[in-house]
């Protein structure tokens, strides 16, 4: 399988950004962004979808740390 | 000493004292008949002190300069050995031509390691690198920089795949690939970490790797590196500074 071309990369990134924007506006309510999620999955290789999902989790976590600070005691207690 | 502190009128009275109690007349220092230790006239004594002091100072300066010269020469020898030996590679470019580090002797090189199936970081970094080269290209007085891309995924990135990939970036960008052993050798020579992730059912995978752009000088010596936080402008500015302060190591 050959790597995505520049056009395919750009289409994938655009679909990812649209999906992420939707999650942002609907406070992470995934079912409401179902259509955009499908477009994101169809335009990006499966590995990239997995990678970008993890990346979003990381970016959200980082944002949370930066805005709220680190509160180890407030984690869900499962650690 | 105490006499010097006395007012003038006291001195007049002191002159009545026997001459031996008065301070020695200045004649004793400059006159030819002054006894030891003032055997030499002041002028000559100053000259001797100046000559000895000058000789010692001169010797010190000479030794210091020689030590500095030796230090610089030693550093030059070490750098020269590194320039020729460090980071050498045996790879193939995206046109199928064999390439080694010596082929780029005399050229400024910006080097990035990545892979063509890379989701976002590699295209971002290669675009940044291309932009930095464009910025430097604008100044006709500066030497041309050779942008290089080396794959860390030789299994999938053959000559054709790398050829397709580099077309999306700077027109001078040269893509390099090789056997897994050759790629491992060049990665470890540049301290680049690369590790392929698990494969999915399509055999697709992501390679986790070090994200650094390297600058090599015309001698082939590693001069600087730029991480993700450096913008194209910052990289171009830094390369320009290196070009301005560059002194050739090899003849």
XYZ file of C-alpha atoms in Angstrom:
330
model
C 0.000 0.000 0.000
C 1.521 3.277 -1.054
C 1.550 6.312 1.186
C -1.164 8.958 0.805
C -0.355 11.691 -1.686
C -0.244 15.361 -0.771
C -3.916 15.771 -1.880
C -4.996 12.750 0.153
C -3.103 14.022 3.178
C -4.750 17.426 2.921
C -8.225 15.890 2.509
C -7.602 13.716 5.568
C -6.397 16.625 7.698
C -9.376 18.762 6.641
C -11.818 15.967 7.588
C -10.007 15.508 10.917
C -10.164 19.227 11.676
C -13.892 19.368 10.869
C -14.598 16.381 13.096
C -12.520 17.860 15.916
C -14.266 21.214 15.586
C -17.589 19.417 15.891
C -16.419 17.658 19.055
C -15.281 21.017 20.429
C -18.618 22.730 19.811
C -20.673 19.793 21.102
C -18.476 19.267 24.172
C -17.133 15.894 23.047
C -20.632 14.469 22.358
C -19.460 11.964 19.730
C -22.874 10.732 18.463
C -23.715 14.247 17.272
C -20.575 14.229 15.071
C -21.220 10.750 13.628
C -21.362 11.948 10.016
C -18.104 13.865 10.284
C -16.521 10.914 12.068
C -17.420 8.667 9.097
C -15.973 11.177 6.634
C -12.791 11.421 8.751
C -12.513 7.606 8.775
C -13.097 7.313 5.042
C -10.560 9.994 4.085
C -7.731 8.916 6.418
C -5.891 5.581 6.568
C -7.042 3.495 9.533
C -3.657 3.878 11.267
C -3.882 7.633 10.986
C -7.379 7.639 12.494
C -6.033 5.712 15.489
C -3.042 8.040 15.695
C -5.171 11.207 15.482
C -7.614 9.880 18.104
C -4.729 9.364 20.495
C -3.314 12.732 19.528
C -6.605 14.446 20.344
C -6.732 12.714 23.725
C -3.218 13.916 24.391
C -3.964 17.478 23.256
C -7.111 17.582 25.429
C -5.175 16.261 28.406
C -2.440 18.813 27.841
C -5.008 21.600 27.565
C -6.610 20.464 30.792
C -3.261 20.415 32.574
C -2.488 23.886 31.290
C -5.819 25.440 32.215
C -6.648 23.595 35.424
C -3.234 22.530 36.615
C -2.266 19.072 37.820
C -4.560 17.619 40.510
C -3.526 14.038 41.200
C -6.020 13.690 44.072
C -8.945 14.477 41.788
C -8.340 11.620 39.361
C -11.004 8.922 39.373
C -9.241 6.997 42.123
C -8.601 3.929 40.018
C -4.873 4.455 39.882
C 59.580 59.418 55.893
C 58.751 61.207 59.128
C 60.845 64.144 57.981
C 58.776 64.614 54.898
C 55.746 65.173 57.081
C 57.339 68.025 58.968
C 56.462 71.561 57.971
C 59.061 73.518 56.015
C 60.055 75.697 58.926
C 61.092 72.606 60.910
C 63.311 71.476 58.073
C 65.156 74.723 58.220
C 65.909 74.069 61.845
C 66.879 70.510 61.127
C 69.494 71.677 58.709
C 71.422 72.762 61.729
C 71.833 69.161 62.743
C 74.942 67.289 61.705
C 74.618 66.339 58.027
C 74.814 62.600 58.737
C 71.440 62.656 60.493
C 69.768 64.261 57.504
C 68.338 62.065 54.821
C 70.868 61.015 52.239
C 71.129 63.586 49.508
C 69.571 62.546 46.229
C 73.046 62.529 44.800
C 73.498 59.067 46.384
C 71.017 57.574 43.908
C 72.010 59.267 40.731
C 75.611 60.047 41.373
C 78.359 57.730 40.170
C 79.770 57.245 43.603
C 76.662 55.916 45.412
C 77.578 52.820 47.495
C 75.920 49.393 47.252
C 73.113 48.401 46.820
C 72.690 51.505 44.679
C 75.685 50.591 42.537
C 73.947 51.367 39.224
C 72.552 54.697 38.170
C 68.775 54.914 38.253
C 68.422 55.038 34.487
C 70.364 51.840 34.063
C 68.571 50.092 36.873
C 65.232 50.971 35.304
C 66.536 49.701 32.005
C 67.629 46.378 33.546
C 64.332 45.902 35.331
C 62.469 46.773 32.144
C 64.583 44.363 30.120
C 64.137 41.474 32.563
C 60.455 42.203 33.018
C 59.983 42.620 29.295
C 61.761 39.339 28.571
C 59.653 37.496 31.155
C 56.462 39.076 29.848
C 57.425 38.351 26.270
C 58.195 34.725 27.105
C 54.869 34.400 28.884
C 52.983 35.893 25.961
C 54.856 33.651 23.533
C 54.124 30.510 25.556
C 50.520 31.469 25.952
C 50.139 32.071 22.220
C 51.884 28.778 21.465
C 49.618 26.890 23.847
C 46.549 28.491 22.301
C 47.833 27.640 18.812
C 48.411 24.028 19.859
C 44.970 23.834 21.418
C 43.360 25.153 18.256
C 45.378 22.803 16.086
C 44.383 19.829 18.220
C 40.707 20.833 18.048
C 40.988 21.232 14.293
C 42.466 17.738 13.956
C 39.671 16.284 16.058
C 36.985 18.136 14.115
C 38.539 17.079 10.832
C 38.446 13.428 11.880
C 34.786 13.855 12.863
C 33.956 15.697 9.638
C 35.303 12.866 7.531
C 34.286 9.922 9.650
C 31.184 10.773 11.643
C 27.713 10.201 10.223
C 28.863 8.557 7.026
C 26.203 6.583 5.143
C 25.690 4.311 2.160
C 22.222 4.931 0.734
C 20.378 5.322 -2.578
C 18.654 8.539 -3.661
C 15.120 8.737 -5.053
C 16.489 8.505 -8.595
C 18.250 5.240 -7.786
C 21.755 6.733 -7.526
C 24.044 5.503 -4.699
C 24.920 8.263 -2.268
C 27.337 8.570 0.636
C 28.123 11.493 2.910
C 31.245 12.451 0.966
C 29.019 13.200 -2.062
C 27.741 16.233 -0.187
C 31.194 17.599 0.678
C 31.270 21.313 -0.039
C 27.525 21.671 0.426
C 25.433 22.922 3.316
C 22.951 20.196 4.166
C 19.679 20.273 6.113
C 18.782 16.718 7.000
C 15.532 15.232 8.266
C 14.619 11.637 9.139
C 11.019 10.466 8.615
C 8.774 8.093 6.653
C 6.303 8.522 3.813
C 3.295 7.051 5.689
C 3.784 9.621 8.447
C 0.436 11.175 9.470
C 1.349 14.769 10.263
C 4.744 15.430 11.825
C 6.955 14.537 8.835
C 4.969 16.555 6.274
C 4.938 19.504 8.694
C 8.661 19.290 9.327
C 9.527 18.798 5.648
C 7.364 21.773 4.710
C 9.142 23.821 7.359
C 12.520 22.643 6.108
C 11.538 23.481 2.501
C 10.388 26.924 3.601
C 13.691 27.554 5.419
C 15.613 26.579 2.265
C 13.401 28.918 0.196
C 14.120 31.771 2.601
C 17.859 31.160 2.270
C 17.544 30.807 -1.547
C 16.247 34.367 -1.695
C 19.707 35.679 -0.799
C 21.812 35.101 -3.918
C 25.015 35.773 -1.954
C 24.514 32.702 0.249
C 25.568 29.210 -0.813
C 22.722 26.862 -1.788
C 21.518 24.485 0.908
C 20.893 20.857 -0.014
C 17.763 19.532 1.733
C 17.872 15.784 2.468
C 15.191 13.360 3.613
C 16.247 9.958 4.971
C 13.562 7.356 5.552
C 13.416 5.393 8.804
C 10.979 2.930 7.165
C 13.041 1.132 4.505
C 10.547 -1.765 4.334
C 7.906 0.367 2.659
C 9.921 3.359 1.448
C 11.721 2.060 -1.628
C 13.226 4.326 -4.279
C 9.865 4.806 -6.043
C 7.937 5.576 -2.822
C 10.546 8.103 -1.696
C 10.552 9.595 -5.217
C 6.777 10.135 -5.083
C 7.031 11.637 -1.605
C 9.793 14.222 -2.142
C 7.925 15.750 -5.091
C 5.550 17.372 -2.593
C 8.296 19.483 -1.033
C 11.269 21.644 -2.064
C 12.347 20.971 -5.685
C 15.920 20.282 -4.519
C 14.845 17.880 -1.759
C 16.681 14.599 -2.174
C 15.139 11.481 -0.656
C 17.418 8.676 0.566
C 16.646 5.068 1.344
C 18.544 1.796 1.616
C 18.506 -1.671 3.083
C 17.220 -2.016 6.665
C 20.868 -2.414 7.809
C 22.004 0.721 5.960
C 19.103 2.727 7.351
C 19.766 1.420 10.864
C 23.413 2.431 10.504
C 22.650 5.995 9.420
C 19.966 6.391 12.121
C 22.323 5.320 14.860
C 25.108 7.525 13.443
C 22.790 10.536 13.912
C 21.353 9.225 17.199
C 17.916 8.954 15.627
C 15.523 6.658 17.430
C 12.992 4.845 15.224
C 10.574 2.101 16.186
C 7.779 0.662 14.037
C 4.431 0.253 15.805
C 2.136 -2.801 15.542
C 0.765 -3.653 12.095
C -2.990 -3.617 11.452
C -4.839 -6.102 9.184
C -3.772 -4.102 6.091
C -0.138 -4.330 7.182
C -0.150 -0.590 7.826
C 1.814 0.826 10.748
C 3.207 4.044 12.178
C 6.891 4.565 12.933
C 7.702 6.464 16.073
C 10.931 8.401 15.555
C 13.131 11.307 16.613
C 11.980 14.614 15.153
C 15.062 16.713 14.554
C 16.438 18.664 11.602
C 20.242 18.578 11.392
C 22.569 21.117 9.844
C 25.814 19.828 8.296
C 28.515 22.228 7.127
C 30.460 21.933 3.852
C 33.083 19.791 5.631
C 30.379 17.296 6.513
C 30.551 18.257 10.165
C 27.377 18.366 12.222
C 26.917 22.027 13.187
C 23.465 22.446 14.663
C 20.023 20.892 15.113
C 16.484 22.216 15.164
C 13.591 20.647 17.028
C 9.873 20.977 16.339
C 9.530 24.276 18.143
C 11.898 26.055 15.727
C 10.107 27.930 12.944
C 11.324 28.143 9.321
C 12.470 31.719 9.956
C 14.465 30.735 13.025
C 16.124 27.874 11.139
C 17.004 30.105 8.166
C 18.396 32.732 10.537
C 20.529 30.176 12.348
C 21.850 28.627 9.109
C 22.751 32.091 7.858
C 24.699 32.781 11.064
C 26.574 29.503 10.671
C 27.405 30.415 7.056
C 28.737 33.787 8.125
C 30.982 32.395 10.829
C 32.090 29.349 8.860
C 35.792 28.569 8.533
C 36.772 25.619 6.316
C 38.330 22.698 8.184
C 39.425 20.561 5.250
C 41.747 21.621 2.438
